[in-house]
XYZ file of C-alpha atoms in Angstrom:
532
model
C 41.767 -19.866 -31.433
C 41.053 -16.299 -30.346
C 39.423 -15.791 -26.968
C 35.938 -14.286 -26.790
C 35.430 -11.626 -24.167
C 32.291 -9.995 -22.879
C 31.287 -6.881 -24.766
C 30.323 -3.805 -22.720
C 26.733 -2.669 -23.174
C 27.369 0.943 -22.251
C 24.892 3.097 -20.353
C 27.014 6.026 -19.307
C 27.326 5.382 -15.570
C 29.429 3.248 -13.249
C 27.869 1.918 -10.044
C 30.143 2.327 -7.026
C 29.643 2.639 -3.271
C 31.152 5.959 -2.151
C 32.715 5.953 1.314
C 30.883 8.896 2.867
C 31.691 8.319 6.540
C 32.945 11.568 8.135
C 32.929 13.293 4.712
C 31.438 16.765 4.363
C 28.281 16.939 2.226
C 26.756 20.314 1.402
C 23.034 20.402 0.571
C 21.545 23.556 -0.932
C 17.815 23.806 -0.262
C 15.455 23.330 2.657
C 12.401 21.533 1.262
C 11.195 17.885 1.142
C 13.653 16.891 -1.616
C 16.530 18.316 0.418
C 15.197 16.403 3.439
C 15.389 13.100 1.549
C 18.979 13.917 0.499
C 19.848 14.726 4.106
C 18.434 11.413 5.295
C 20.516 9.480 2.756
C 23.666 11.367 3.745
C 23.082 10.822 7.466
C 22.517 7.095 6.874
C 25.995 7.030 5.314
C 27.460 8.698 8.469
C 28.406 11.881 6.606
C 28.754 15.358 8.138
C 25.869 17.342 6.619
C 25.565 21.090 6.151
C 22.347 22.625 4.802
C 22.255 26.093 3.247
C 18.754 27.574 2.992
C 16.882 30.667 4.191
C 14.250 28.416 5.800
C 13.706 24.710 6.502
C 10.809 22.291 6.203
C 9.561 20.707 9.448
C 11.775 17.640 9.155
C 14.985 19.590 8.545
C 14.107 22.041 11.315
C 13.799 19.068 13.661
C 17.181 17.722 12.538
C 18.823 21.133 12.960
C 17.374 21.499 16.458
C 18.638 18.002 17.304
C 22.147 18.955 16.047
C 22.049 16.226 13.384
C 22.919 18.815 10.714
C 24.588 22.225 10.531
C 22.280 24.932 9.171
C 23.428 28.135 7.470
C 20.299 30.281 7.556
C 20.786 32.190 4.317
C 21.053 31.782 0.569
C 23.980 29.974 -1.035
C 27.325 31.757 -1.286
C 30.244 30.631 -3.445
C 32.470 30.124 -0.409
C 30.084 27.417 0.888
C 31.633 24.801 -1.407
C 35.210 25.316 -0.225
C 35.205 22.582 2.433
C 32.674 20.274 0.752
C 33.477 16.769 -0.502
C 30.117 16.569 -2.309
C 27.414 19.101 -3.177
C 23.698 18.394 -3.672
C 21.291 21.077 -4.893
C 17.567 20.766 -4.252
C 16.184 24.144 -5.215
C 13.614 25.322 -7.727
C 15.948 27.853 -9.377
C 17.443 26.011 -12.369
C 19.757 28.930 -13.234
C 21.265 28.952 -9.745
C 21.637 25.151 -9.819
C 23.600 25.464 -13.071
C 25.845 28.122 -11.566
C 26.537 26.002 -8.471
C 27.263 22.940 -10.633
C 29.765 24.924 -12.745
C 31.424 26.204 -9.570
C 31.783 22.639 -8.249
C 33.292 21.359 -11.494
C 35.951 24.058 -11.402
C 36.950 22.700 -7.988
C 36.512 19.013 -8.970
C 33.719 18.531 -6.425
C 31.090 15.927 -7.430
C 27.660 17.527 -7.711
C 24.040 16.412 -8.092
C 21.281 18.814 -9.107
C 17.780 17.558 -8.396
C 15.696 17.056 -11.563
C 18.428 18.418 -13.910
C 20.067 15.241 -15.200
C 22.639 16.885 -17.450
C 24.165 18.713 -14.465
C 24.631 15.564 -12.382
C 27.958 13.794 -11.908
C 25.975 10.981 -10.291
C 22.396 9.961 -9.529
C 20.707 8.665 -6.417
C 19.528 5.116 -6.874
C 16.555 3.252 -5.468
C 18.115 1.493 -2.486
C 17.298 -1.250 -0.020
C 19.338 -1.287 3.196
C 19.447 -4.119 5.738
C 22.369 -3.761 8.154
C 25.477 -3.878 5.945
C 23.551 -5.134 2.912
C 22.776 -2.418 0.393
C 21.033 -3.105 -2.906
C 20.842 -0.270 -5.400
C 18.927 -0.115 -8.674
C 19.714 2.544 -11.250
C 17.947 3.385 -14.487
C 20.397 6.241 -15.227
C 17.594 8.573 -14.148
C 15.381 7.399 -17.040
C 12.651 5.619 -15.040
C 13.007 6.260 -11.272
C 9.569 4.904 -10.460
C 10.287 1.652 -12.275
C 13.593 1.449 -10.389
C 11.587 1.478 -7.153
C 9.463 -1.411 -8.377
C 12.509 -3.434 -9.441
C 14.176 -2.770 -6.081
C 11.100 -3.930 -4.169
C 10.957 -7.155 -6.189
C 14.629 -7.871 -5.534
C 14.328 -7.069 -1.834
C 11.241 -9.262 -1.435
C 13.173 -12.221 -2.893
C 15.905 -12.023 -0.246
C 15.773 -14.632 2.534
C 14.688 -13.350 5.937
C 17.654 -12.247 8.011
C 19.976 -11.526 5.082
C 21.439 -8.397 6.646
C 21.966 -10.068 10.003
C 23.594 -13.052 8.286
C 26.115 -10.713 6.687
C 26.883 -9.158 10.069
C 27.505 -12.586 11.622
C 29.754 -13.719 8.749
C 31.659 -10.463 9.173
C 32.219 -11.224 12.853
C 33.360 -14.763 12.079
C 35.644 -13.585 9.263
C 37.318 -11.108 11.612
C 37.818 -13.794 14.280
C 39.346 -16.196 11.744
C 41.752 -13.549 10.462
C 42.819 -12.793 14.027
C 43.353 -16.500 14.773
C 45.198 -17.252 11.522
C 46.624 -13.984 10.147
C 49.469 -15.416 8.027
C 49.361 -14.305 4.354
C 50.001 -17.916 3.367
C 46.649 -18.847 4.978
C 44.643 -16.481 2.791
C 43.512 -19.156 0.343
C 42.496 -21.537 3.167
C 40.492 -18.810 4.925
C 38.738 -17.889 1.689
C 37.934 -21.484 0.765
C 36.588 -22.303 4.231
C 34.343 -19.224 4.414
C 33.194 -19.767 0.829
C 31.857 -23.209 1.721
C 30.065 -21.760 4.736
C 28.462 -18.962 2.702
C 27.512 -21.218 -0.201
C 25.919 -24.105 1.697
C 24.456 -22.830 4.967
C 20.938 -21.332 4.745
C 20.883 -17.581 5.226
C 18.334 -17.988 8.033
C 20.736 -20.222 9.970
C 23.651 -17.840 9.451
C 21.466 -15.020 10.793
C 20.709 -17.093 13.925
C 24.392 -17.505 14.890
C 25.279 -16.246 18.346
C 28.632 -15.781 20.097
C 28.812 -19.433 21.185
C 28.068 -20.598 17.621
C 30.805 -18.361 16.251
C 33.218 -19.781 18.827
C 32.288 -23.299 17.671
C 32.830 -22.368 14.027
C 36.177 -20.796 14.848
C 37.231 -24.003 16.622
C 36.136 -25.985 13.547
C 38.301 -23.786 11.322
C 41.318 -24.140 13.620
C 40.835 -27.928 13.708
C 40.430 -27.952 9.899
C 36.887 -29.383 9.964
C 34.614 -29.154 6.929
C 32.194 -26.241 7.571
C 29.411 -28.218 5.864
C 29.630 -30.804 8.635
C 29.781 -28.515 11.655
C 26.902 -28.844 14.128
C 25.876 -25.820 16.178
C 23.934 -26.068 19.400
C 21.439 -23.253 19.057
C 18.358 -25.348 18.463
C 18.695 -25.160 14.691
C 19.482 -28.095 12.480
C 23.046 -29.257 12.089
C 24.864 -28.716 8.819
C 22.408 -27.811 6.061
C 21.809 -29.563 2.784
C 21.508 -27.727 -0.518
C 17.870 -26.939 -1.350
C 16.054 -29.318 -3.687
C 15.753 -28.215 -7.310
C 12.583 -26.431 -8.350
C 10.104 -28.592 -10.256
C 9.971 -27.884 -13.989
C 7.139 -25.775 -15.311
C 4.239 -27.690 -16.793
C 3.997 -27.583 -20.537
C 0.375 -26.529 -20.134
C 1.108 -23.468 -17.979
C -0.200 -20.132 -19.182
C 1.632 -16.881 -18.617
C 0.242 -14.119 -16.442
C -0.408 -12.139 -19.592
C -3.326 -14.441 -20.388
C -1.842 -16.256 -23.397
C -3.859 -19.478 -23.782
C -2.119 -22.700 -22.849
C -1.828 -25.637 -25.299
C -4.691 -27.303 -23.408
C -6.977 -24.313 -23.998
C -6.006 -24.161 -27.659
C -6.813 -27.850 -28.049
C -10.156 -27.286 -26.342
C -10.970 -24.395 -28.667
C -10.208 -26.519 -31.709
C -12.446 -29.350 -30.485
C -9.533 -31.759 -30.003
C -10.548 -32.495 -26.402
C -13.700 -34.460 -25.552
C -16.479 -32.848 -23.530
C -16.223 -33.518 -19.766
C -18.438 -36.145 -18.203
C -18.942 -34.070 -15.017
C -19.523 -30.456 -14.167
C -16.658 -28.387 -12.803
C -16.188 -27.220 -9.219
C -15.709 -23.589 -8.190
C -13.926 -22.434 -5.014
C -13.670 -18.751 -4.066
C -10.519 -18.441 -1.928
C -9.219 -15.507 0.104
C -5.422 -15.237 -0.272
C -5.026 -13.233 2.922
C -2.489 -10.475 3.416
C 0.509 -11.644 1.382
C 2.459 -14.254 3.324
C 1.700 -17.815 2.153
C 2.199 -18.993 5.748
C -0.870 -16.924 6.678
C -3.137 -18.767 4.250
C -5.712 -20.928 6.013
C -5.322 -24.710 5.949
C -8.506 -24.900 3.901
C -7.088 -22.400 1.380
C -3.947 -24.530 1.015
C -6.090 -27.610 0.344
C -8.162 -25.773 -2.250
C -5.033 -24.623 -4.092
C -3.586 -28.156 -4.011
C -6.751 -29.606 -5.540
C -7.138 -26.927 -8.227
C -6.763 -27.589 -11.939
C -6.468 -23.866 -12.636
C -6.244 -20.766 -10.434
C -7.721 -17.475 -11.625
C -5.875 -14.833 -9.603
C -6.287 -11.128 -8.966
C -3.457 -8.909 -10.175
C -2.424 -7.954 -6.614
C -1.816 -11.508 -5.373
C 1.815 -11.409 -4.099
C 4.438 -13.528 -5.844
C 5.200 -15.680 -2.734
C 1.574 -16.887 -2.753
C 1.600 -17.554 -6.491
C 4.881 -19.446 -6.092
C 3.280 -22.230 -4.008
C 0.645 -22.987 -6.646
C 1.405 -26.122 -8.612
C -1.112 -25.768 -11.431
C -1.853 -23.291 -14.200
C -2.333 -19.681 -13.051
C -4.267 -17.103 -15.053
C -3.841 -13.545 -13.726
C -6.335 -10.736 -14.180
C -4.871 -7.805 -16.086
C -6.564 -5.003 -14.163
C -5.582 -1.470 -15.117
C -7.126 1.875 -14.143
C -10.390 2.333 -15.974
C -10.499 -1.292 -17.169
C -11.527 -3.166 -14.032
C -14.862 -4.315 -15.468
C -13.228 -5.652 -18.643
C -10.730 -7.630 -16.547
C -13.542 -9.013 -14.382
C -15.487 -10.073 -17.493
C -12.381 -11.814 -18.827
C -12.045 -13.817 -15.595
C -15.736 -14.745 -15.692
C -15.362 -15.956 -19.298
C -12.294 -18.034 -18.499
C -13.895 -19.512 -15.378
C -17.012 -20.608 -17.266
C -14.853 -22.200 -19.974
C -12.872 -24.200 -17.419
C -15.935 -25.175 -15.394
C -17.577 -26.368 -18.598
C -14.625 -28.688 -19.118
C -15.212 -30.268 -15.706
C -12.157 -28.716 -14.060
C -11.712 -27.552 -10.461
C -11.429 -23.765 -10.667
C -10.067 -21.703 -7.748
C -10.877 -18.003 -7.920
C -8.090 -16.484 -5.793
C -8.762 -13.039 -4.362
C -6.566 -10.847 -2.199
C -7.507 -10.529 1.489
C -11.018 -11.742 2.272
C -13.361 -12.033 -0.733
C -16.258 -10.469 1.173
C -14.398 -7.393 2.487
C -14.327 -4.925 -0.423
C -13.388 -7.806 -2.690
C -16.535 -8.084 -4.864
C -16.813 -11.667 -3.638
C -20.586 -11.601 -3.271
C -20.938 -10.270 -6.828
C -18.963 -13.256 -8.101
C -21.059 -15.716 -6.079
C -24.226 -14.244 -7.606
C -22.783 -14.298 -11.130
C -21.788 -17.949 -10.997
C -25.049 -18.898 -9.270
C -26.910 -17.359 -12.213
C -24.879 -19.632 -14.499
C -25.627 -22.761 -12.491
C -22.516 -22.995 -10.273
C -22.590 -22.613 -6.508
C -19.202 -21.357 -5.233
C -17.570 -22.771 -2.122
C -16.195 -19.832 -0.135
C -12.902 -20.005 1.791
C -12.393 -16.821 3.863
C -8.993 -15.136 4.108
C -7.309 -12.724 6.504
C -8.427 -9.219 5.609
C -5.833 -6.456 5.471
C -8.332 -4.129 7.122
C -7.756 -5.858 10.474
C -4.653 -7.991 10.046
C -2.609 -5.551 7.956
C -2.235 -3.044 10.793
C -1.682 -5.900 13.249
C 1.226 -7.296 11.228
C 2.902 -3.880 11.452
C 2.360 -3.456 15.200
C -0.930 -1.538 15.208
C -3.839 -3.080 17.149
C -7.093 -1.705 15.792
C -8.677 -1.983 19.266
C -7.108 -1.478 22.684
C -8.854 -1.257 26.033
C -9.146 2.351 27.158
C -7.941 3.671 23.794
C -10.031 2.268 20.945
C -13.276 0.356 21.417
C -14.570 0.450 17.834
C -13.285 0.027 14.278
C -14.705 1.564 11.130
C -13.556 0.124 7.789
C -14.138 2.222 4.675
C -13.130 2.099 1.013
C -11.485 5.017 -0.752
C -12.301 3.546 -4.188
C -16.070 3.710 -4.347
C -18.154 3.684 -7.502
C -18.041 6.879 -9.588
C -14.921 7.975 -7.687
C -16.887 9.118 -4.633
C -15.054 9.675 -1.368
C -16.221 7.559 1.593
C -18.896 8.884 3.930
C -16.911 9.584 7.110
C -18.928 10.170 10.305
C -17.968 12.810 12.885
C -14.824 12.159 14.932
C -14.993 9.762 17.882
C -11.840 9.678 20.020
C -12.110 5.930 20.724
C -12.589 4.877 17.106
C -9.930 3.438 14.809
C -10.545 4.372 11.196
C -9.206 2.028 8.481
C -9.519 3.208 4.877
C -8.629 0.766 2.102
C -7.532 1.674 -1.443
C -7.151 5.353 -0.579
C -3.444 6.239 -0.360
C -3.444 7.712 -3.880
C -6.157 10.107 -2.649
C -4.407 10.846 0.638
C -4.696 14.622 0.350
C -8.447 14.415 -0.257
C -8.879 11.931 2.597
C -6.972 14.182 5.010
C -9.116 17.157 4.008
C -12.271 15.068 4.479
C -11.193 13.955 7.954
C -10.465 17.562 8.866
C -13.979 18.582 7.817
C -15.474 15.846 10.010
C -13.735 17.051 13.167
C -10.659 14.805 13.263
C -7.909 16.789 15.066
C -4.627 17.723 13.320
C -2.521 15.835 15.912
C -4.431 12.557 15.432
C -1.928 9.716 14.833
C -2.041 8.371 11.275
C -0.196 5.453 9.692
C 0.166 4.216 6.130
C 0.484 0.416 6.169
C 2.088 -0.839 2.960
C 2.288 -4.382 1.540
C 1.341 -5.961 4.871
C 2.409 -9.580 5.168
C 5.015 -9.257 2.399
C 8.759 -9.307 2.966
C 8.972 -5.580 2.189
C 6.053 -4.460 4.361
C 6.456 -0.941 5.716
C 4.681 1.480 8.050
C 4.855 5.263 7.686
C 3.708 7.119 10.826
C 2.859 10.785 11.233
C -0.120 12.922 12.243
C -3.135 14.045 10.267
C -1.413 17.420 9.789
C 1.889 15.992 8.515
C 1.112 12.668 6.815
C 0.802 14.113 3.284
C 4.234 15.762 3.451
C 5.759 12.656 4.985
C 4.450 10.377 2.223
C 5.617 12.837 -0.434
C 9.094 12.564 1.068
C 9.099 8.809 1.731
C 7.221 7.650 -1.372
C 4.571 4.959 -1.406
C 4.801 1.232 -2.141
C 1.360 0.007 -3.204
C -0.861 -1.579 -2.093
C -1.463 0.237 1.153
C -4.126 1.386 3.572
C -4.670 4.305 5.946
C -5.092 3.857 9.702
C -6.162 6.861 11.789
C -6.726 6.888 15.545
C -4.981 6.802 18.878
C -4.446 3.033 18.616
C -1.768 3.719 15.999
C 0.850 4.435 18.673
C -0.219 1.970 21.382
C 2.692 -0.391 20.734
C 5.232 2.241 19.669
C 8.378 2.141 21.779
C 10.261 5.194 22.956
C 12.546 5.195 19.935
C 9.645 5.164 17.507
C 7.916 7.904 19.472
C 11.078 9.991 19.108
C 11.242 9.314 15.358
C 7.550 10.169 15.177
C 8.658 13.807 15.239
C 11.106 13.018 12.429
C 8.746 11.781 9.742
C 10.898 10.722 6.805
C 12.893 8.250 8.871
C 9.638 6.375 9.397
C 9.016 6.049 5.697
C 12.432 5.451 4.257
C 13.305 1.985 5.372
C 11.590 -1.276 5.925
C 13.102 -1.821 9.368
C 10.345 0.391 10.751
C 7.816 -2.397 10.253
C 7.550 -5.810 11.773
C 8.344 -8.458 9.195
């Protein structure tokens, strides 16, 4: 019988991790795109040379700090002679083609920004946590979608994954030193495999030097790693996690496809309920299910169906044990989505079911919660309201920004950047002791910055973009009013986010962050900048 082998799907690219440490990377260009390439190269411990007549603020800072070598002129053919890799980030497509041809003659890998056919390789959407690197490539077909996929993968990783890898690396090195014989290779591999497969990542991340010594002793004494106890306050050997419960046959997808129960109801196969339904309006808080209130947990446990906003994070949805119907809100169709939720809620309430309307943050803080209370009241249902943590206050706090601080900020103003008819918020004149929080406004950042400038807010005012607060991939991008637009253009934006402006932004910043504050893209390019 002939064997069946996997068939390659093709795609035109091969994903590898290039060892860039101490290699010479030449970058042609001095703008924001070149700055992002420089950051990636420096993270890989490469030696970076930039060729450009002038530099953007970030690259000028790096050149002054001796992080890069700068040749203050236009590109010359001789520049590629000592390069191991060449990256072009210039607006002159003809010159990029000439440089790429020059590199190919010398067998030097080259990447030309925004000219796919000239590239020997592409930059992928990456997540870095210590030695863990996760890269997503779409072969340059859908870079923005690659970012979304990468965020979803990164958010699914257990907390401490990168640190766990570092600790396993330390233990692996110790074991090889203690038992270096080639004949022991299989034993070493089998022992470490059991440890990696059965211990929770969080417990591996918590290992300290004493724990590693204990594990090394267990290996030497040929003890089963699944039965080793460590004395760091954690549990002893872990058990495999319980299996996930099967999905209910009556579950509906987030696309709004009716469940079998709804179809039966529509056909008249189900009897009319003897009692009226119950409606609970619940605030889902800022993203972490552990930050839900006890009352919110109880409401979700008692629900027959949950009608959820589109922005409810997956970790919150994952703890819900009943049917979930998600609003399909798209730009320009918010009212239609709201009407669809109202229709579905009235149907379920009419069947006597307990309906939880789950809204992000707090329902009464720019969440249209009061509108929903009035709508259902007009239809004979009085909603129970369960408040949630609002991102306006708790989002900055989760990322190390207190919105008030004695002697620095004694007032907070919360505004929305998504008002009716597309109007910008009404911003009062600048007050030095005020913290300004603007929700749903990052997509209009340039307009917001201009508006703040017109109302007397100084160019050096600290500004932060707080993204996905409470989620595993939360991030904070810090800059000033004068530089925040350029920084976000360089770092990208992971929605949803909010803007915080005021001197309280830097109250808890340590010396290292203050130093990086002058180096904006490093604040926006990896999640380690935020508390998590």
